[in-house]
GROMACS .gro file of C-alpha atoms in nm:
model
  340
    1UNK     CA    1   0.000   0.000   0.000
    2UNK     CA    2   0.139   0.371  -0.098
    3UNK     CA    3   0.166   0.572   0.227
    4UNK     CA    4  -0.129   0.817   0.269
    5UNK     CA    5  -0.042   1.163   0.111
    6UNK     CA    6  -0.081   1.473   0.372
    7UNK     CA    7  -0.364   1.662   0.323
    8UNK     CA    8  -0.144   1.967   0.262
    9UNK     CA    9  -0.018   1.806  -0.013
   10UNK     CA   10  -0.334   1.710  -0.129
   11UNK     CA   11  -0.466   2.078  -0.140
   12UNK     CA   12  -0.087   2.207  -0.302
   13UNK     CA   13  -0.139   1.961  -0.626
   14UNK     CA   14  -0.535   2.124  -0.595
   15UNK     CA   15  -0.395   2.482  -0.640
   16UNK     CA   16  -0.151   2.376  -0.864
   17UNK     CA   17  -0.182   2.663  -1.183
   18UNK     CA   18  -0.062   2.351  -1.358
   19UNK     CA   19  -0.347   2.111  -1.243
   20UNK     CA   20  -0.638   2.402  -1.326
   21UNK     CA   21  -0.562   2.460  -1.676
   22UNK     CA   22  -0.537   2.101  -1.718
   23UNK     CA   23  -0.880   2.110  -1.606
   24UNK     CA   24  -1.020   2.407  -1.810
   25UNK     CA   25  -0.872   2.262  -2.119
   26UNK     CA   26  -1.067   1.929  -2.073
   27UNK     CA   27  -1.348   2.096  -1.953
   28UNK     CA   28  -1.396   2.355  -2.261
   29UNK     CA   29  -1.291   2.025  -2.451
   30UNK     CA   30  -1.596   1.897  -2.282
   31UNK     CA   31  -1.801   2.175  -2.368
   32UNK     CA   32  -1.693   2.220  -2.713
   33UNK     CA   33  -1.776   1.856  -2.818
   34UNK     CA   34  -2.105   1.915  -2.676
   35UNK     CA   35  -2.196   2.235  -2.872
   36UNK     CA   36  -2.050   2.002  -3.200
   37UNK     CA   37  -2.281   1.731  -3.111
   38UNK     CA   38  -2.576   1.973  -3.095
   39UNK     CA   39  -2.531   2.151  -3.392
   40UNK     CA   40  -2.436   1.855  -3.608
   41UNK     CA   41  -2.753   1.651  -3.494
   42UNK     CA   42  -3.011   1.993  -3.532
   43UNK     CA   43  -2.827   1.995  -3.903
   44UNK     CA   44  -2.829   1.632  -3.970
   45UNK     CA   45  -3.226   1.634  -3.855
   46UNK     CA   46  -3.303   1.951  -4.148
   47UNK     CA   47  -3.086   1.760  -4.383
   48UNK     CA   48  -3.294   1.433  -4.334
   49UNK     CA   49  -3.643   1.582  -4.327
   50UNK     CA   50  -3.616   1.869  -4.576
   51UNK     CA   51  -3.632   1.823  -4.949
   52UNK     CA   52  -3.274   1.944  -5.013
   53UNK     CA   53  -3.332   1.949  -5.375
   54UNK     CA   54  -3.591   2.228  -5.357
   55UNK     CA   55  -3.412   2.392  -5.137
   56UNK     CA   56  -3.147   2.450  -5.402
   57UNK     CA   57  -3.366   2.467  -5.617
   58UNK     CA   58  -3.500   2.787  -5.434
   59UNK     CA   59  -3.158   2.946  -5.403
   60UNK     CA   60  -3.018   2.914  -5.732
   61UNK     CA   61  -3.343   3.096  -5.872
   62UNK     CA   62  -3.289   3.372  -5.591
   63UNK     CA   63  -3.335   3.734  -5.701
   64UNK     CA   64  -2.961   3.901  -5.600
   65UNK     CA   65  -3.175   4.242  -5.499
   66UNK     CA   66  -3.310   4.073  -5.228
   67UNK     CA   67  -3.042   4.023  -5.089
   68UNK     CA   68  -2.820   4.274  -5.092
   69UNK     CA   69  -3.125   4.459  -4.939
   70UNK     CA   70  -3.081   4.200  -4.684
   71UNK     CA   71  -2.751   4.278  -4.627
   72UNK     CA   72  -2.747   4.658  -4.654
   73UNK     CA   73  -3.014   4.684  -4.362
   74UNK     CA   74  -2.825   4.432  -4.109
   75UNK     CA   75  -2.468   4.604  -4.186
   76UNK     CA   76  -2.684   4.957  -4.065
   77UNK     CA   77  -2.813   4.773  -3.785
   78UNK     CA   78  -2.479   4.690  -3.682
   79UNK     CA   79  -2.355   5.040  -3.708
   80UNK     CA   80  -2.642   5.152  -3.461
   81UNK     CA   81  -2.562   4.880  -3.220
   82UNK     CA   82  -2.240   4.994  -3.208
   83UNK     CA   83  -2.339   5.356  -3.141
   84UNK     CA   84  -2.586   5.228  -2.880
   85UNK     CA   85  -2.302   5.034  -2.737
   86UNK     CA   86  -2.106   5.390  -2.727
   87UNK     CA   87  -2.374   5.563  -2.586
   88UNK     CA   88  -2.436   5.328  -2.287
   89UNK     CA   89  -2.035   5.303  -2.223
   90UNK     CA   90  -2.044   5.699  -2.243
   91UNK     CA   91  -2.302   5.700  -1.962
   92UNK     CA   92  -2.014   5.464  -1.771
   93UNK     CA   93  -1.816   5.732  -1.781
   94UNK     CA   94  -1.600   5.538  -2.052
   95UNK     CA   95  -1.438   5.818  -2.288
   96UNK     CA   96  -1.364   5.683  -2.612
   97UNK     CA   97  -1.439   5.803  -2.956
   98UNK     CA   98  -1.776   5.666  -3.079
   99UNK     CA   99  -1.599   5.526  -3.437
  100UNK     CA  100  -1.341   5.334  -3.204
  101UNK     CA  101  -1.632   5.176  -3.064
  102UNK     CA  102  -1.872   5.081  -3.405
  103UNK     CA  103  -1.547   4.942  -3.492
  104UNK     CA  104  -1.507   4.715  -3.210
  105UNK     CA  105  -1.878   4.648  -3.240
  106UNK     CA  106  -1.826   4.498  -3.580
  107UNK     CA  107  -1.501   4.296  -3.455
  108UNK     CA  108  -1.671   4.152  -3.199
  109UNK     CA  109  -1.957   4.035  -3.444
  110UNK     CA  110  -1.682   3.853  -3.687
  111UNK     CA  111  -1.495   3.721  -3.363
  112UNK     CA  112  -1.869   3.547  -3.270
  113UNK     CA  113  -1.934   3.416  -3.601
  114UNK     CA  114  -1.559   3.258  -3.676
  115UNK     CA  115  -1.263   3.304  -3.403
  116UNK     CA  116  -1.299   3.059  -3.139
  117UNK     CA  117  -1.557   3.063  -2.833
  118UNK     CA  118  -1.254   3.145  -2.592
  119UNK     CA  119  -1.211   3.438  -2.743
  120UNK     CA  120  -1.593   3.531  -2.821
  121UNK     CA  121  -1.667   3.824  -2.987
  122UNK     CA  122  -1.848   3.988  -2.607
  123UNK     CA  123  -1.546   3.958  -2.435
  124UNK     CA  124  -1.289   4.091  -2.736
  125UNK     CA  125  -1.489   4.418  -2.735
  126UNK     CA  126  -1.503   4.436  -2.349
  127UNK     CA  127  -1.096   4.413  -2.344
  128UNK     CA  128  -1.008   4.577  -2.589
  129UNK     CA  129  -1.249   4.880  -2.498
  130UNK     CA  130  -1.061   4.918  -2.118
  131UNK     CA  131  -0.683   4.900  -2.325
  132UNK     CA  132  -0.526   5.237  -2.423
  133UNK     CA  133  -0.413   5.547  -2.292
  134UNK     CA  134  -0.572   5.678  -1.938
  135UNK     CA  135  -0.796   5.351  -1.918
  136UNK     CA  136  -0.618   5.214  -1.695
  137UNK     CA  137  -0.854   5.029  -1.394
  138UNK     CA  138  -1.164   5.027  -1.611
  139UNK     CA  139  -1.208   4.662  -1.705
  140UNK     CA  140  -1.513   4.597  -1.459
  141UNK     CA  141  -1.699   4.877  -1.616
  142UNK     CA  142  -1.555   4.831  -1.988
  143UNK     CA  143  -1.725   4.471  -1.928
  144UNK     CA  144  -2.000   4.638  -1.745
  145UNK     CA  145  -2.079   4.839  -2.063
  146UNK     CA  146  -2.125   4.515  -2.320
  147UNK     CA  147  -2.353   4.349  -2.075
  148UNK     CA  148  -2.559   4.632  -2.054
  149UNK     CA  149  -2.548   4.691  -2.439
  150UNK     CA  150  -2.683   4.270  -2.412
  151UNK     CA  151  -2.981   4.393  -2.184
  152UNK     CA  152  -3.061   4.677  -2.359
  153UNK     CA  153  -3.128   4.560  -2.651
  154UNK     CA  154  -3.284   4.180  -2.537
  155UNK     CA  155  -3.542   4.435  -2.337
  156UNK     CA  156  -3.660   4.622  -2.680
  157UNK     CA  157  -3.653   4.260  -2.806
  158UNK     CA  158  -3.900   4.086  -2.582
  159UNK     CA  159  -4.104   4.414  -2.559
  160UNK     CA  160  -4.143   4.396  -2.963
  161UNK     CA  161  -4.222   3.985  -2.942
  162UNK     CA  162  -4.466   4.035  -2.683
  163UNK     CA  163  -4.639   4.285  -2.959
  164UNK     CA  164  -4.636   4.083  -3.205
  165UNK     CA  165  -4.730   3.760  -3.025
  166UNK     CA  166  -5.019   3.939  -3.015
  167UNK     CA  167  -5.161   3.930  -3.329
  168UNK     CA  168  -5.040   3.568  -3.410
  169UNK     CA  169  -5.169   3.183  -3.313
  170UNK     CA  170  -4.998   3.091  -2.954
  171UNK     CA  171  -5.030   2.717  -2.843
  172UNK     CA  172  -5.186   2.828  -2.588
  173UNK     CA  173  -5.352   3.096  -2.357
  174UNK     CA  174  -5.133   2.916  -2.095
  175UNK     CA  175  -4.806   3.047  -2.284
  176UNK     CA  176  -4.947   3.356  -2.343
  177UNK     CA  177  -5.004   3.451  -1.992
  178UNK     CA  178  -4.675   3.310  -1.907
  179UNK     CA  179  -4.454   3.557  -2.123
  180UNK     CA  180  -4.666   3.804  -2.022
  181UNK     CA  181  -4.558   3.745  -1.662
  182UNK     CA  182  -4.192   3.732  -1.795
  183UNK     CA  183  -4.170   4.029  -1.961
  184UNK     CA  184  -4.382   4.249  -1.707
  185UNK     CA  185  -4.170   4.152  -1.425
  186UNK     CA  186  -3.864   4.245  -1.614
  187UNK     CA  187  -3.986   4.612  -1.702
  188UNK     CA  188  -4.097   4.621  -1.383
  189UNK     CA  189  -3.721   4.519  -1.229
  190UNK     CA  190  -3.527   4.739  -1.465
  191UNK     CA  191  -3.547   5.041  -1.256
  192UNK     CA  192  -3.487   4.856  -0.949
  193UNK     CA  193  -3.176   4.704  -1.092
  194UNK     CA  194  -2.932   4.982  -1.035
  195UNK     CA  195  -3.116   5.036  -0.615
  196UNK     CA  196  -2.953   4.672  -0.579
  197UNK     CA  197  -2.605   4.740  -0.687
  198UNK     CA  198  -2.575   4.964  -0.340
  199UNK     CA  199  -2.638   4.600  -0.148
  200UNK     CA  200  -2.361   4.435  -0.289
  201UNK     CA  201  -2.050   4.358  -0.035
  202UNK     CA  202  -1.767   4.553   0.002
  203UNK     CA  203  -1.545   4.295  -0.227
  204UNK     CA  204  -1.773   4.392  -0.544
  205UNK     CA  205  -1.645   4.724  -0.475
  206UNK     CA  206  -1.590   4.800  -0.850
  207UNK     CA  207  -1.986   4.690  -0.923
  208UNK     CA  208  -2.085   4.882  -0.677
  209UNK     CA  209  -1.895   5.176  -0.823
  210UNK     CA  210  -2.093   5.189  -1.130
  211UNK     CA  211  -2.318   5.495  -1.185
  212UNK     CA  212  -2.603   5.312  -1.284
  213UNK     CA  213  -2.813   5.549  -1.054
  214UNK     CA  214  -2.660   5.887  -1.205
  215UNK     CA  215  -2.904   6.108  -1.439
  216UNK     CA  216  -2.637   6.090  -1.694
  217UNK     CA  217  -2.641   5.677  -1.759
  218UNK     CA  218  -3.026   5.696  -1.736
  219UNK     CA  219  -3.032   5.946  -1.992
  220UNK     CA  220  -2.793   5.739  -2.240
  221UNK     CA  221  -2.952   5.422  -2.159
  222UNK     CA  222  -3.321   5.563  -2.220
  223UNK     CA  223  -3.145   5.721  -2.503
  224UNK     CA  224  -3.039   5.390  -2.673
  225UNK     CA  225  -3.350   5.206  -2.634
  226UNK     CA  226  -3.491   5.330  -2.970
  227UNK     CA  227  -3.242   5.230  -3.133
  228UNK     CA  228  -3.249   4.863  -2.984
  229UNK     CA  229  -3.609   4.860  -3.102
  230UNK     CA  230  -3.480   5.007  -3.452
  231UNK     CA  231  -3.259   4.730  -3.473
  232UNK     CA  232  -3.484   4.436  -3.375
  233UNK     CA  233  -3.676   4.528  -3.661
  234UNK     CA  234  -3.419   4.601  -3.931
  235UNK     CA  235  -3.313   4.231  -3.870
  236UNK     CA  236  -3.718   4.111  -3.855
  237UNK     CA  237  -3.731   4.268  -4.187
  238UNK     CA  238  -3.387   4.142  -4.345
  239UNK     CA  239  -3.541   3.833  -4.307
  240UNK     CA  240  -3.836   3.898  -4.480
  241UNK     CA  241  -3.617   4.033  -4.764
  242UNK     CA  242  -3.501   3.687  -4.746
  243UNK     CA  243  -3.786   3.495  -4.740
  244UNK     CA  244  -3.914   3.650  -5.049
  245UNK     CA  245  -3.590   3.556  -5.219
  246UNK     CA  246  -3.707   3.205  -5.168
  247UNK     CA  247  -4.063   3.209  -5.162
  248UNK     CA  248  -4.179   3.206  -4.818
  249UNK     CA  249  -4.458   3.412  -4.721
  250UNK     CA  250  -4.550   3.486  -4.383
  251UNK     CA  251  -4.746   3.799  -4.199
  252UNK     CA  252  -4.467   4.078  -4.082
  253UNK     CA  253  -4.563   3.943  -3.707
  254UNK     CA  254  -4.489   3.604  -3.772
  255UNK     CA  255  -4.134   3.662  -3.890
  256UNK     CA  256  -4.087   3.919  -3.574
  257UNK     CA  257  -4.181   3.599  -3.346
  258UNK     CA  258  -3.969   3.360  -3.538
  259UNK     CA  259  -3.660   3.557  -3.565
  260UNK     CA  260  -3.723   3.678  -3.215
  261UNK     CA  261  -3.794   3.369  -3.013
  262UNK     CA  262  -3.490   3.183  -3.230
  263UNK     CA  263  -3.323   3.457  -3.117
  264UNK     CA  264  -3.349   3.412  -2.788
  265UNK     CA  265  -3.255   3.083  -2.767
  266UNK     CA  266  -2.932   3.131  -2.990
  267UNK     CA  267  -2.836   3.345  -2.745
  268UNK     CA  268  -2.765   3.021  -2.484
  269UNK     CA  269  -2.432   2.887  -2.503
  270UNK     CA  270  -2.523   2.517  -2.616
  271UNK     CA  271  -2.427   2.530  -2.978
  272UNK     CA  272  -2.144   2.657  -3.238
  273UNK     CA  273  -2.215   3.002  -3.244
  274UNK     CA  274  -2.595   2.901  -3.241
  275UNK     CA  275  -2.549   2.730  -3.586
  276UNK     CA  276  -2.814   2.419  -3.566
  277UNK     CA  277  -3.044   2.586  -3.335
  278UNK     CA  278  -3.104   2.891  -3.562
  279UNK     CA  279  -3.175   2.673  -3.871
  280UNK     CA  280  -3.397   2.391  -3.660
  281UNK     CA  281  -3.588   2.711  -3.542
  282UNK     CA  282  -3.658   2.859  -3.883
  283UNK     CA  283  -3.768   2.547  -3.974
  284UNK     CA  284  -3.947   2.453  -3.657
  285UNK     CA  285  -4.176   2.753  -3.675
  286UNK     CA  286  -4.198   2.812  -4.058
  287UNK     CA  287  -4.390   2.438  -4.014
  288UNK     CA  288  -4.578   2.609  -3.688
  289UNK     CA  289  -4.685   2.934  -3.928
  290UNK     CA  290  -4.805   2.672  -4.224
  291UNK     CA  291  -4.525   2.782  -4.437
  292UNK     CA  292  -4.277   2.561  -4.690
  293UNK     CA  293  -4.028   2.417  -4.446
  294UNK     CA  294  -3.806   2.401  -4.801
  295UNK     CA  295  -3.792   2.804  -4.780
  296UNK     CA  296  -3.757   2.815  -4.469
  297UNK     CA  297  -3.381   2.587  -4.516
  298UNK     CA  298  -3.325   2.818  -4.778
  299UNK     CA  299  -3.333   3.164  -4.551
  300UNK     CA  300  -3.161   3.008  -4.330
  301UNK     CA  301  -2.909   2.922  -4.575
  302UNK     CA  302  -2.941   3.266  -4.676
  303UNK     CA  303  -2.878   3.445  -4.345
  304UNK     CA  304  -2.616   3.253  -4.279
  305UNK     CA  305  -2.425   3.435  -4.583
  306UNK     CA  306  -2.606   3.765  -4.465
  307UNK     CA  307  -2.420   3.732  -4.125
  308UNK     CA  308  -2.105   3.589  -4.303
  309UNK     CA  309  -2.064   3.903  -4.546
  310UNK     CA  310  -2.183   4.161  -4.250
  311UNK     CA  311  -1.947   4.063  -4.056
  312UNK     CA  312  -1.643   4.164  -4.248
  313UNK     CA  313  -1.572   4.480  -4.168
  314UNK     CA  314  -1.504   4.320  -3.833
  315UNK     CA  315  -1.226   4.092  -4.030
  316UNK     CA  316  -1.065   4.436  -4.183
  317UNK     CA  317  -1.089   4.579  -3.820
  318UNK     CA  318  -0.880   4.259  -3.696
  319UNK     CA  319  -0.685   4.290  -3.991
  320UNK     CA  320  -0.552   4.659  -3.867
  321UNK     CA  321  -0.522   4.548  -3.492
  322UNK     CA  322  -0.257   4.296  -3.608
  323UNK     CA  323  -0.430   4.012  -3.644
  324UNK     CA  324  -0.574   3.714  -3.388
  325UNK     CA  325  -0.246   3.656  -3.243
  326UNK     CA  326  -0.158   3.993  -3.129
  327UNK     CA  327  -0.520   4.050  -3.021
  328UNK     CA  328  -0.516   3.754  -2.798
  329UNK     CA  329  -0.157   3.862  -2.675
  330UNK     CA  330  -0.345   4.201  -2.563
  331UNK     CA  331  -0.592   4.024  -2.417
  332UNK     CA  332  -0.400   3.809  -2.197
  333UNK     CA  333  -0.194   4.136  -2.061
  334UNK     CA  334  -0.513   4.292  -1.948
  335UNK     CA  335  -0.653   3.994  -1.789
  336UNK     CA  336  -0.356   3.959  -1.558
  337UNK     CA  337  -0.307   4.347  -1.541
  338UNK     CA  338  -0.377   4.385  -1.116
  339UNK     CA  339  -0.587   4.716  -1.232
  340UNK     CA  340  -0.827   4.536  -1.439
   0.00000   0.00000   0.00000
């Protein structure tokens, strides 16, 4: 028998750095085989039950107008996310020029779409944002600022599905009342939210630092709400552009729930970059709606380019940063920067 190891020496190989990113490898490993499993099997499934041939059938005959249209309106709605996204870091108190920020905006949208998840799109803009001259000690509110942006615009989101679910079919009255609950008990939270933040404990000091309660943030974050709601509909309607381009027709409403609700659950980290779920969705409620699941494949086949082309500004924006591998570099100096 081996001679019992101290427990000292038990809790040393524990703490080892060594030993932990052993761990986190195999456990975003873990994770990343999981998301691959997901998506492949929600792909496989469309692949098996939709009539492939009409689907290319669809996009071959597609009318190129459409299109572009498609991709004109999201590449704008990008731009105003990004100058919502300045706006609500503004009212952090976070002083950089509002073209530095669109530009991050539309890095972090290529970084989601095709750099890995470690380095996900969110959390590029967030460091890079709190890097550069007299930033120093701002990466709690730098990340503050893109979670807000998130919230800001999911609010305007659920607000405009919650319209539009009313003048569609529901399942029933049951769901109905139930996202009704949801949604009114957010609203009603929001302007609690920042009355919390003065409860945290003394070692969230930098949380509790944030002016959410100052006149100035409430005027930039009332301030960007339009354009969240702007946005939410440029990409409702993108997809209609789309779904002409292929032949699916569907009431204005019944696109805003579809893209919204798929929405919503692409935004839950258990796919590749929500590839799998968006396309099962499409098809999932195009059946719900009555439509042609076919044209429903085919804009999602479609978007998928949409987001592909949209995002490449964000590729000439990584392009003049230096590339991935001197982003990442910058990104591991900030996260072990003691100001940060």
């Amino acid at each position: 028998m081996h001679p019992q190891k101290p427990m000292a020496e038990i809790d040393s190989l524990r703490q080892s750095p060594v030993l932990r990113l052993r761990m986190s490898v195999k456990k975003s490993h873990l994770l990343f085989l999981l998301k691959l499993s997901l998506t492949v099997g929600l792909l496989t499934f469309i692949f098996r039950t939709v009539d492939m041939s009409d689907v290319w059938t669809r996009l071959i005959a597609i009318n190129p107008a459409w299109l572009v249209s498609a991709l004109i309106l999201v590449i704008a709605g990008y731009a105003l996310c990004g100058l919502r996204w300045a706006w609500i870091s503004h009212g952090l108190g976070i002083v950089v020029s509002r073209r530095r920020k669109i530009s991050l905006y539309f890095l972090g949208m290529f970084a989601s779409l095709f750099l890995p998840s470690t380095i996900g799109g969110d959390v590029i803009r967030g460091i890079l944002l709190a890097k550069g001259e007299g930033r120093a000690g701002i990466g709690v509110t730098a990340a503050a600022s893109v979670i807000l942006d998130r919230v800001n615009g999911l609010y305007a989101l659920l607000l405009l599905l919650t319209l539009c679910m009313a003048m569609v079919t529901l399942p029933g009255i049951w769901w109905w009342w139930g996202w009704l609950a949801l949604v009114a008990g957010m609203w009603i939270a929001m302007p609690l939210l920042p009355m919390l933040t003065g409860w945290l404990p003394e070692r969230l000091a930098k949380l509790k630092a944030l002016p959410l309660r100052d006149s100035h943030f409430q005027r930039m974050w009332w301030q960007s709400m339009p354009l969240s709601f702007v946005f939410q509909m440029i990409i409702i309607q993108a997809h209609v552009f789309l779904g002409l381009a292929v032949g699916l027709h569907m009431a204005w409403p019944a696109y805003a729930v579809m893209v919204g609700l798929v929405a919503v659950v692409s935004m839950l980290p258990i796919s590749l970059n929500g590839f799998g779920v968006r396309e099962a969705g499409y098809v999932g409620f195009v059946a719900y709606f009555g439509g042609d699941q076919a044209a429903a494949a085919a804009m999602a086949a479609l978007w998928v380019i949409v987001l592909t082309l949209s995002s490449l500004p964000g590729l000439y924006v990584l392009w003049r940063m230096g590339g991935r591998q001197k982003i990442e570099a910058s990104m591991q100096q900030q996260e072990i920067s003691p100001d940060t």
